[in-house]
Each structure stands twice: as C-alpha cells, then as structure tokens.
C-alpha cells in the first residue's frame, strides 16, 4: 500500500477554510485517495475520494496535484463540529483501507 | 445513522468469559470488516469478509473468532481475552466495485477486559 504522511495536528478558526495536506509520493496510477474523519469515540465517517481530478461534495473539496504525489482536503467553512481526526488514505488494489495516525484538527471559536 | 448497527455499545468482561459482538448492515453491501482501535493508536484492520468469505485475517490471535452467516451480519466471538484487548471494536461495510467503494462504519463496541 502507498503510505501517506500527514501533520499530526493543526488548529483552524471557526468560519475559515481549513486546508489539510497529505503526501502520498509512492501512489500507483490506479490507486484512489480517500479521506475520512473520526469524531471522538465515534466510527470514522467518509468524506470524499478522488483519483486524478479535483472533487467537491457537500462536505469538502479534494485537490490532487497533477503528479498525484500529494493532495489537500479543504473544509470551506470550518465549524466547531468539524473538530476531529482526519485520515488521508490511499486505497490499495483490493478493498481494504489502512488507516494511519491522521491529523487532529481543532476548530477554535 | 450510517446503516451499520453494532451491539452492544459497551461490554465489560472477565478474562475467562465468552462474549460476542454483533454487527448488522442495512445497506445491501457485499463486504464487511472488523477494525480494532486501541487508545492512542490508529485503526487496525482485523478481518475482511467479501461475499461472506473471509478474505483477510491480519494475524489476529485465535481468541478472536469472526463469523459471517450472511452478507448482512457479522459477529466477533471473544474468549479468554487479555486486558490489552480492551479497545473500541468497529464494524464497517462497503459495496466493493473494483478498487472503490467507501466504508460505512458503525458506532463501535467499547470493550473492557478485566
């Protein structure tokens, strides 16, 4: 599996955009980038995924660099309820997802 | 509500007890998973079932025994556990198509082994 590197923690201000970086320099051409988040003591929640193109849904936007070696998850208007651990995962060629340590995001009022 | 229901939400058991965790998905998915999350550690994949067949066992000790009687139900049978097995056990399901298919997680079963 391609490994990912994320900063261990970051703070952001309520109402501002939160930009979460992820490096995945060993990603293969057909591997997808997935983002999940886990609010304290709950099960992880799917946010978004992409292959090559940028993606947007009601929760977030995903920007993938042209060489696909890194990506950024954007929460356009962070709220206090967005405080969570965010996981960037590169999906292997089967159906497993391997979670790393993620980024602990704290949204402050 | 994710469509994946886990019971019980909390379980306390002694090392000699036998108990089971149950997971049910109402999403029509074809794959189900057990993950373990210990304090301050990443999620660890334990077992994967695809179309009711076990396709992954990540070197999990035999005191954990999974069972998948049909595509909607998944059990984790527990016996002679150790205190270090105390953790949040998460069930997930997905509809696997190629190498995509997002996972939907349950709320987890918090296990404490005394």
PDB file of C-alpha atoms in Angstrom:
ATOM      1  CA  UNK A   1       0.000   0.000   0.000  1.00  0.00           C
ATOM      2  CA  UNK A   2       1.147   3.512  -0.720  1.00  0.00           C
ATOM      3  CA  UNK A   3       1.873   5.267   2.552  1.00  0.00           C
ATOM      4  CA  UNK A   4       0.626   8.695   3.448  1.00  0.00           C
ATOM      5  CA  UNK A   5       2.163  11.447   5.537  1.00  0.00           C
ATOM      6  CA  UNK A   6       0.022  13.965   7.389  1.00  0.00           C
ATOM      7  CA  UNK A   7       0.854  16.593  10.008  1.00  0.00           C
ATOM      8  CA  UNK A   8      -0.082  15.279  13.458  1.00  0.00           C
ATOM      9  CA  UNK A   9      -2.209  18.277  14.369  1.00  0.00           C
ATOM     10  CA  UNK A  10      -3.482  21.626  13.231  1.00  0.00           C
ATOM     11  CA  UNK A  11      -5.718  24.396  14.503  1.00  0.00           C
ATOM     12  CA  UNK A  12      -8.091  26.482  12.485  1.00  0.00           C
ATOM     13  CA  UNK A  13     -10.509  29.294  13.190  1.00  0.00           C
ATOM     14  CA  UNK A  14     -14.247  28.803  13.064  1.00  0.00           C
ATOM     15  CA  UNK A  15     -15.710  30.117   9.816  1.00  0.00           C
ATOM     16  CA  UNK A  16     -12.408  29.964   7.978  1.00  0.00           C
ATOM     17  CA  UNK A  17     -11.328  27.406   5.407  1.00  0.00           C
ATOM     18  CA  UNK A  18      -9.281  24.518   6.748  1.00  0.00           C
ATOM     19  CA  UNK A  19      -6.655  23.104   4.380  1.00  0.00           C
ATOM     20  CA  UNK A  20      -5.397  19.659   5.344  1.00  0.00           C
ATOM     21  CA  UNK A  21      -2.319  18.423   3.462  1.00  0.00           C
ATOM     22  CA  UNK A  22      -1.364  14.846   2.686  1.00  0.00           C
ATOM     23  CA  UNK A  23       1.695  13.434   0.957  1.00  0.00           C
ATOM     24  CA  UNK A  24       1.486  10.141  -0.902  1.00  0.00           C
ATOM     25  CA  UNK A  25       4.571  10.122  -3.098  1.00  0.00           C
ATOM     26  CA  UNK A  26       4.504   6.359  -3.761  1.00  0.00           C
ATOM     27  CA  UNK A  27       0.934   6.232  -5.001  1.00  0.00           C
ATOM     28  CA  UNK A  28       0.291   3.999  -8.008  1.00  0.00           C
ATOM     29  CA  UNK A  29      -1.562   5.114 -11.091  1.00  0.00           C
ATOM     30  CA  UNK A  30      -4.834   3.348 -10.277  1.00  0.00           C
ATOM     31  CA  UNK A  31      -4.937   3.991  -6.540  1.00  0.00           C
ATOM     32  CA  UNK A  32      -7.539   6.335  -5.138  1.00  0.00           C
ATOM     33  CA  UNK A  33      -7.072   8.912  -2.383  1.00  0.00           C
ATOM     34  CA  UNK A  34      -9.719   8.686   0.339  1.00  0.00           C
ATOM     35  CA  UNK A  35     -10.429  10.994   3.239  1.00  0.00           C
ATOM     36  CA  UNK A  36     -12.252  10.007   6.404  1.00  0.00           C
ATOM     37  CA  UNK A  37     -12.708  11.710   9.726  1.00  0.00           C
ATOM     38  CA  UNK A  38     -13.356  10.412  13.206  1.00  0.00           C
ATOM     39  CA  UNK A  39     -15.064  12.498  15.810  1.00  0.00           C
ATOM     40  CA  UNK A  40     -14.164  11.470  19.332  1.00  0.00           C
ATOM     41  CA  UNK A  41     -15.356   7.959  20.242  1.00  0.00           C
ATOM     42  CA  UNK A  42     -17.417   7.572  17.068  1.00  0.00           C
ATOM     43  CA  UNK A  43     -16.857   5.446  13.993  1.00  0.00           C
ATOM     44  CA  UNK A  44     -14.955   7.042  11.104  1.00  0.00           C
ATOM     45  CA  UNK A  45     -17.043   8.939   8.580  1.00  0.00           C
ATOM     46  CA  UNK A  46     -16.381   9.002   4.841  1.00  0.00           C
ATOM     47  CA  UNK A  47     -15.712  12.487   3.466  1.00  0.00           C
ATOM     48  CA  UNK A  48     -14.557  12.287  -0.139  1.00  0.00           C
ATOM     49  CA  UNK A  49     -12.322  10.398  -2.558  1.00  0.00           C
ATOM     50  CA  UNK A  50     -10.620  11.044  -5.882  1.00  0.00           C
ATOM     51  CA  UNK A  51      -8.277   9.587  -8.465  1.00  0.00           C
ATOM     52  CA  UNK A  52      -6.865  12.387 -10.609  1.00  0.00           C
ATOM     53  CA  UNK A  53      -9.363  15.196 -10.862  1.00  0.00           C
ATOM     54  CA  UNK A  54     -10.361  17.590  -8.127  1.00  0.00           C
ATOM     55  CA  UNK A  55     -13.564  16.604  -6.387  1.00  0.00           C
ATOM     56  CA  UNK A  56     -16.180  18.503  -4.410  1.00  0.00           C
ATOM     57  CA  UNK A  57     -19.183  17.423  -2.402  1.00  0.00           C
ATOM     58  CA  UNK A  58     -21.352  18.908   0.318  1.00  0.00           C
ATOM     59  CA  UNK A  59     -18.724  18.289   2.968  1.00  0.00           C
ATOM     60  CA  UNK A  60     -15.408  19.205   1.380  1.00  0.00           C
ATOM     61  CA  UNK A  61     -13.207  19.652  -1.660  1.00  0.00           C
ATOM     62  CA  UNK A  62     -10.281  17.468  -2.619  1.00  0.00           C
ATOM     63  CA  UNK A  63      -7.405  18.911  -4.586  1.00  0.00           C
ATOM     64  CA  UNK A  64      -4.955  16.387  -6.054  1.00  0.00           C
ATOM     65  CA  UNK A  65      -1.700  17.602  -7.576  1.00  0.00           C
ATOM     66  CA  UNK A  66      -1.016  16.807 -11.193  1.00  0.00           C
ATOM     67  CA  UNK A  67       1.720  14.308 -10.305  1.00  0.00           C
ATOM     68  CA  UNK A  68      -0.670  12.795  -7.707  1.00  0.00           C
ATOM     69  CA  UNK A  69       2.038  12.789  -5.052  1.00  0.00           C
ATOM     70  CA  UNK A  70       0.076  14.965  -2.688  1.00  0.00           C
ATOM     71  CA  UNK A  71      -3.429  16.197  -2.017  1.00  0.00           C
ATOM     72  CA  UNK A  72      -5.268  18.735   0.093  1.00  0.00           C
ATOM     73  CA  UNK A  73      -8.638  18.378   1.767  1.00  0.00           C
ATOM     74  CA  UNK A  74     -10.448  21.680   2.081  1.00  0.00           C
ATOM     75  CA  UNK A  75     -13.230  22.284   4.580  1.00  0.00           C
ATOM     76  CA  UNK A  76     -14.616  25.560   3.182  1.00  0.00           C
ATOM     77  CA  UNK A  77     -16.136  26.988   6.365  1.00  0.00           C
ATOM     78  CA  UNK A  78     -14.933  25.115   9.428  1.00  0.00           C
ATOM     79  CA  UNK A  79     -17.306  24.783  12.364  1.00  0.00           C
ATOM     80  CA  UNK A  80     -16.714  23.540  15.886  1.00  0.00           C
ATOM     81  CA  UNK A  81     -18.339  20.254  14.878  1.00  0.00           C
ATOM     82  CA  UNK A  82     -15.534  19.692  12.368  1.00  0.00           C
ATOM     83  CA  UNK A  83     -13.111  19.071  15.243  1.00  0.00           C
ATOM     84  CA  UNK A  84     -11.939  15.511  14.595  1.00  0.00           C
ATOM     85  CA  UNK A  85      -9.076  13.304  13.451  1.00  0.00           C
ATOM     86  CA  UNK A  86      -8.812  13.393   9.661  1.00  0.00           C
ATOM     87  CA  UNK A  87      -7.339  10.436   7.819  1.00  0.00           C
ATOM     88  CA  UNK A  88      -5.855  10.514   4.355  1.00  0.00           C
ATOM     89  CA  UNK A  89      -5.729   7.011   2.898  1.00  0.00           C
ATOM     90  CA  UNK A  90      -4.506   5.588  -0.365  1.00  0.00           C
ATOM     91  CA  UNK A  91      -6.636   2.659  -1.341  1.00  0.00           C
ATOM     92  CA  UNK A  92      -4.811  -0.489  -2.310  1.00  0.00           C
ATOM     93  CA  UNK A  93      -5.853  -2.531  -5.313  1.00  0.00           C
ATOM     94  CA  UNK A  94      -8.267  -4.570  -3.246  1.00  0.00           C
ATOM     95  CA  UNK A  95     -10.970  -3.359  -0.958  1.00  0.00           C
ATOM     96  CA  UNK A  96      -9.004  -2.705   2.218  1.00  0.00           C
ATOM     97  CA  UNK A  97      -8.413   0.655   3.786  1.00  0.00           C
ATOM     98  CA  UNK A  98      -5.395   1.053   6.066  1.00  0.00           C
ATOM     99  CA  UNK A  99      -5.613   3.963   8.487  1.00  0.00           C
ATOM    100  CA  UNK A 100      -2.607   5.918   9.713  1.00  0.00           C
ATOM    101  CA  UNK A 101      -2.384   8.313  12.638  1.00  0.00           C
ATOM    102  CA  UNK A 102      -4.183  11.108  10.801  1.00  0.00           C
ATOM    103  CA  UNK A 103      -4.293  14.830  11.578  1.00  0.00           C
ATOM    104  CA  UNK A 104      -6.041  16.017  14.717  1.00  0.00           C
ATOM    105  CA  UNK A 105      -7.896  19.143  13.676  1.00  0.00           C
ATOM    106  CA  UNK A 106      -9.126  21.506  16.353  1.00  0.00           C
ATOM    107  CA  UNK A 107     -11.512  24.240  15.285  1.00  0.00           C
ATOM    108  CA  UNK A 108     -11.442  27.188  17.671  1.00  0.00           C
ATOM    109  CA  UNK A 109     -14.127  29.803  18.154  1.00  0.00           C
TER     110      UNK A 109
ATOM    111  CA  UNK B   1     -27.220   6.875  11.254  1.00  0.00           C
ATOM    112  CA  UNK B   2     -24.845   5.141   8.854  1.00  0.00           C
ATOM    113  CA  UNK B   3     -26.860   1.990   8.209  1.00  0.00           C
ATOM    114  CA  UNK B   4     -24.379  -0.108  10.208  1.00  0.00           C
ATOM    115  CA  UNK B   5     -25.522  -1.101  13.688  1.00  0.00           C
ATOM    116  CA  UNK B   6     -23.278  -2.573  16.353  1.00  0.00           C
ATOM    117  CA  UNK B   7     -24.326  -4.193  19.610  1.00  0.00           C
ATOM    118  CA  UNK B   8     -23.565  -3.977  22.409  1.00  0.00           C
ATOM    119  CA  UNK B   9     -22.172  -0.455  22.523  1.00  0.00           C
ATOM    120  CA  UNK B  10     -20.330  -1.220  25.754  1.00  0.00           C
ATOM    121  CA  UNK B  11     -19.134  -4.547  27.123  1.00  0.00           C
ATOM    122  CA  UNK B  12     -17.186  -5.433  30.241  1.00  0.00           C
ATOM    123  CA  UNK B  13     -15.929  -8.974  30.535  1.00  0.00           C
ATOM    124  CA  UNK B  14     -13.550 -11.051  32.557  1.00  0.00           C
ATOM    125  CA  UNK B  15     -10.663 -12.941  31.050  1.00  0.00           C
ATOM    126  CA  UNK B  16     -12.471 -16.259  31.304  1.00  0.00           C
ATOM    127  CA  UNK B  17     -15.745 -15.096  29.787  1.00  0.00           C
ATOM    128  CA  UNK B  18     -17.101 -15.793  26.325  1.00  0.00           C
ATOM    129  CA  UNK B  19     -18.985 -12.990  24.621  1.00  0.00           C
ATOM    130  CA  UNK B  20     -19.862 -11.887  21.108  1.00  0.00           C
ATOM    131  CA  UNK B  21     -20.056  -8.582  19.291  1.00  0.00           C
ATOM    132  CA  UNK B  22     -22.697  -8.210  16.614  1.00  0.00           C
ATOM    133  CA  UNK B  23     -22.795  -6.055  13.521  1.00  0.00           C
ATOM    134  CA  UNK B  24     -25.663  -5.637  11.075  1.00  0.00           C
ATOM    135  CA  UNK B  25     -25.701  -3.580   7.901  1.00  0.00           C
ATOM    136  CA  UNK B  26     -28.855  -2.432   6.133  1.00  0.00           C
ATOM    137  CA  UNK B  27     -27.132  -1.100   3.031  1.00  0.00           C
ATOM    138  CA  UNK B  28     -27.031  -4.164   0.787  1.00  0.00           C
ATOM    139  CA  UNK B  29     -23.241  -4.144   0.753  1.00  0.00           C
ATOM    140  CA  UNK B  30     -21.105  -7.128  -0.243  1.00  0.00           C
ATOM    141  CA  UNK B  31     -18.141  -6.686   2.123  1.00  0.00           C
ATOM    142  CA  UNK B  32     -17.877  -6.370   5.897  1.00  0.00           C
ATOM    143  CA  UNK B  33     -14.919  -5.579   8.145  1.00  0.00           C
ATOM    144  CA  UNK B  34     -13.763  -5.660  11.747  1.00  0.00           C
ATOM    145  CA  UNK B  35     -11.324  -2.982  12.916  1.00  0.00           C
ATOM    146  CA  UNK B  36      -9.740  -2.559  16.333  1.00  0.00           C
ATOM    147  CA  UNK B  37      -8.868   0.837  17.773  1.00  0.00           C
ATOM    148  CA  UNK B  38      -6.768   0.850  20.935  1.00  0.00           C
ATOM    149  CA  UNK B  39      -6.164   4.020  22.907  1.00  0.00           C
ATOM    150  CA  UNK B  40      -3.953   6.482  21.033  1.00  0.00           C
ATOM    151  CA  UNK B  41      -3.356   4.050  18.162  1.00  0.00           C
ATOM    152  CA  UNK B  42      -4.544   4.017  14.551  1.00  0.00           C
ATOM    153  CA  UNK B  43      -7.315   1.718  13.475  1.00  0.00           C
ATOM    154  CA  UNK B  44      -6.075  -1.810  12.828  1.00  0.00           C
ATOM    155  CA  UNK B  45      -7.808  -3.968  10.262  1.00  0.00           C
ATOM    156  CA  UNK B  46      -8.618  -7.370  11.762  1.00  0.00           C
ATOM    157  CA  UNK B  47     -10.849  -9.271   9.359  1.00  0.00           C
ATOM    158  CA  UNK B  48     -12.452  -8.775   5.966  1.00  0.00           C
ATOM    159  CA  UNK B  49     -15.372 -10.722   4.549  1.00  0.00           C
ATOM    160  CA  UNK B  50     -16.257 -10.419   0.899  1.00  0.00           C
ATOM    161  CA  UNK B  51     -19.492 -12.132  -0.147  1.00  0.00           C
ATOM    162  CA  UNK B  52     -19.441 -13.983   3.191  1.00  0.00           C
ATOM    163  CA  UNK B  53     -15.984 -15.423   2.550  1.00  0.00           C
ATOM    164  CA  UNK B  54     -13.142 -14.413   4.811  1.00  0.00           C
ATOM    165  CA  UNK B  55     -10.510 -12.823   2.633  1.00  0.00           C
ATOM    166  CA  UNK B  56      -8.315 -11.192   5.232  1.00  0.00           C
ATOM    167  CA  UNK B  57      -7.027 -12.159   8.658  1.00  0.00           C
ATOM    168  CA  UNK B  58      -4.369  -9.729   9.790  1.00  0.00           C
ATOM    169  CA  UNK B  59      -2.531 -12.083  12.161  1.00  0.00           C
ATOM    170  CA  UNK B  60      -5.295 -11.775  14.705  1.00  0.00           C
ATOM    171  CA  UNK B  61      -4.989 -14.083  17.764  1.00  0.00           C
ATOM    172  CA  UNK B  62      -7.322 -17.046  17.783  1.00  0.00           C
ATOM    173  CA  UNK B  63      -9.101 -15.744  20.871  1.00  0.00           C
ATOM    174  CA  UNK B  64     -10.927 -13.527  18.343  1.00  0.00           C
ATOM    175  CA  UNK B  65     -13.168 -15.597  16.077  1.00  0.00           C
ATOM    176  CA  UNK B  66     -15.211 -13.919  13.336  1.00  0.00           C
ATOM    177  CA  UNK B  67     -18.378 -15.295  11.821  1.00  0.00           C
ATOM    178  CA  UNK B  68     -20.288 -14.037   8.792  1.00  0.00           C
ATOM    179  CA  UNK B  69     -23.509 -16.070   8.398  1.00  0.00           C
ATOM    180  CA  UNK B  70     -24.851 -13.862   5.598  1.00  0.00           C
ATOM    181  CA  UNK B  71     -23.947 -10.674   3.805  1.00  0.00           C
ATOM    182  CA  UNK B  72     -25.812  -8.504   6.325  1.00  0.00           C
ATOM    183  CA  UNK B  73     -24.466  -9.865   9.598  1.00  0.00           C
ATOM    184  CA  UNK B  74     -21.023 -10.115  11.107  1.00  0.00           C
ATOM    185  CA  UNK B  75     -20.046 -11.384  14.523  1.00  0.00           C
ATOM    186  CA  UNK B  76     -16.848 -11.287  16.534  1.00  0.00           C
ATOM    187  CA  UNK B  77     -16.729 -14.058  19.119  1.00  0.00           C
ATOM    188  CA  UNK B  78     -14.477 -13.359  22.074  1.00  0.00           C
ATOM    189  CA  UNK B  79     -12.996 -15.865  24.517  1.00  0.00           C
ATOM    190  CA  UNK B  80     -10.191 -15.848  27.057  1.00  0.00           C
ATOM    191  CA  UNK B  81      -9.272 -12.274  26.240  1.00  0.00           C
ATOM    192  CA  UNK B  82      -6.480 -10.299  27.852  1.00  0.00           C
ATOM    193  CA  UNK B  83      -6.672  -6.830  29.405  1.00  0.00           C
ATOM    194  CA  UNK B  84      -4.669  -5.464  26.453  1.00  0.00           C
ATOM    195  CA  UNK B  85      -7.575  -6.454  24.194  1.00  0.00           C
ATOM    196  CA  UNK B  86      -9.586  -3.626  25.711  1.00  0.00           C
ATOM    197  CA  UNK B  87     -10.383  -1.317  22.804  1.00  0.00           C
ATOM    198  CA  UNK B  88     -13.056   0.106  20.546  1.00  0.00           C
ATOM    199  CA  UNK B  89     -14.094  -2.532  18.004  1.00  0.00           C
ATOM    200  CA  UNK B  90     -15.504  -1.071  14.826  1.00  0.00           C
ATOM    201  CA  UNK B  91     -17.516  -2.806  12.156  1.00  0.00           C
ATOM    202  CA  UNK B  92     -17.772  -1.454   8.642  1.00  0.00           C
ATOM    203  CA  UNK B  93     -19.361  -2.426   5.345  1.00  0.00           C
ATOM    204  CA  UNK B  94     -18.835  -1.427   1.748  1.00  0.00           C
ATOM    205  CA  UNK B  95     -20.042  -2.185  -1.748  1.00  0.00           C
ATOM    206  CA  UNK B  96     -16.874  -3.179  -3.491  1.00  0.00           C
ATOM    207  CA  UNK B  97     -16.623  -2.293  -7.154  1.00  0.00           C
ATOM    208  CA  UNK B  98     -13.082  -2.583  -8.481  1.00  0.00           C
ATOM    209  CA  UNK B  99     -10.909  -0.711  -6.008  1.00  0.00           C
ATOM    210  CA  UNK B 100     -13.506   1.815  -4.934  1.00  0.00           C
ATOM    211  CA  UNK B 101     -16.371   1.704  -2.508  1.00  0.00           C
ATOM    212  CA  UNK B 102     -16.369   3.796   0.616  1.00  0.00           C
ATOM    213  CA  UNK B 103     -16.637   2.169   4.026  1.00  0.00           C
ATOM    214  CA  UNK B 104     -19.563   2.893   6.276  1.00  0.00           C
ATOM    215  CA  UNK B 105     -18.721   2.402   9.943  1.00  0.00           C
ATOM    216  CA  UNK B 106     -20.850   1.593  12.917  1.00  0.00           C
ATOM    217  CA  UNK B 107     -20.511   3.475  16.187  1.00  0.00           C
ATOM    218  CA  UNK B 108     -18.334   0.753  17.661  1.00  0.00           C
ATOM    219  CA  UNK B 109     -18.419  -1.557  20.648  1.00  0.00           C
ATOM    220  CA  UNK B 110     -16.294  -0.384  23.564  1.00  0.00           C
ATOM    221  CA  UNK B 111     -14.781  -3.475  25.175  1.00  0.00           C
ATOM    222  CA  UNK B 112     -13.164  -3.554  28.609  1.00  0.00           C
ATOM    223  CA  UNK B 113     -11.430  -6.740  29.727  1.00  0.00           C
ATOM    224  CA  UNK B 114     -10.848  -7.016  33.456  1.00  0.00           C
TER     225      UNK B 114
END
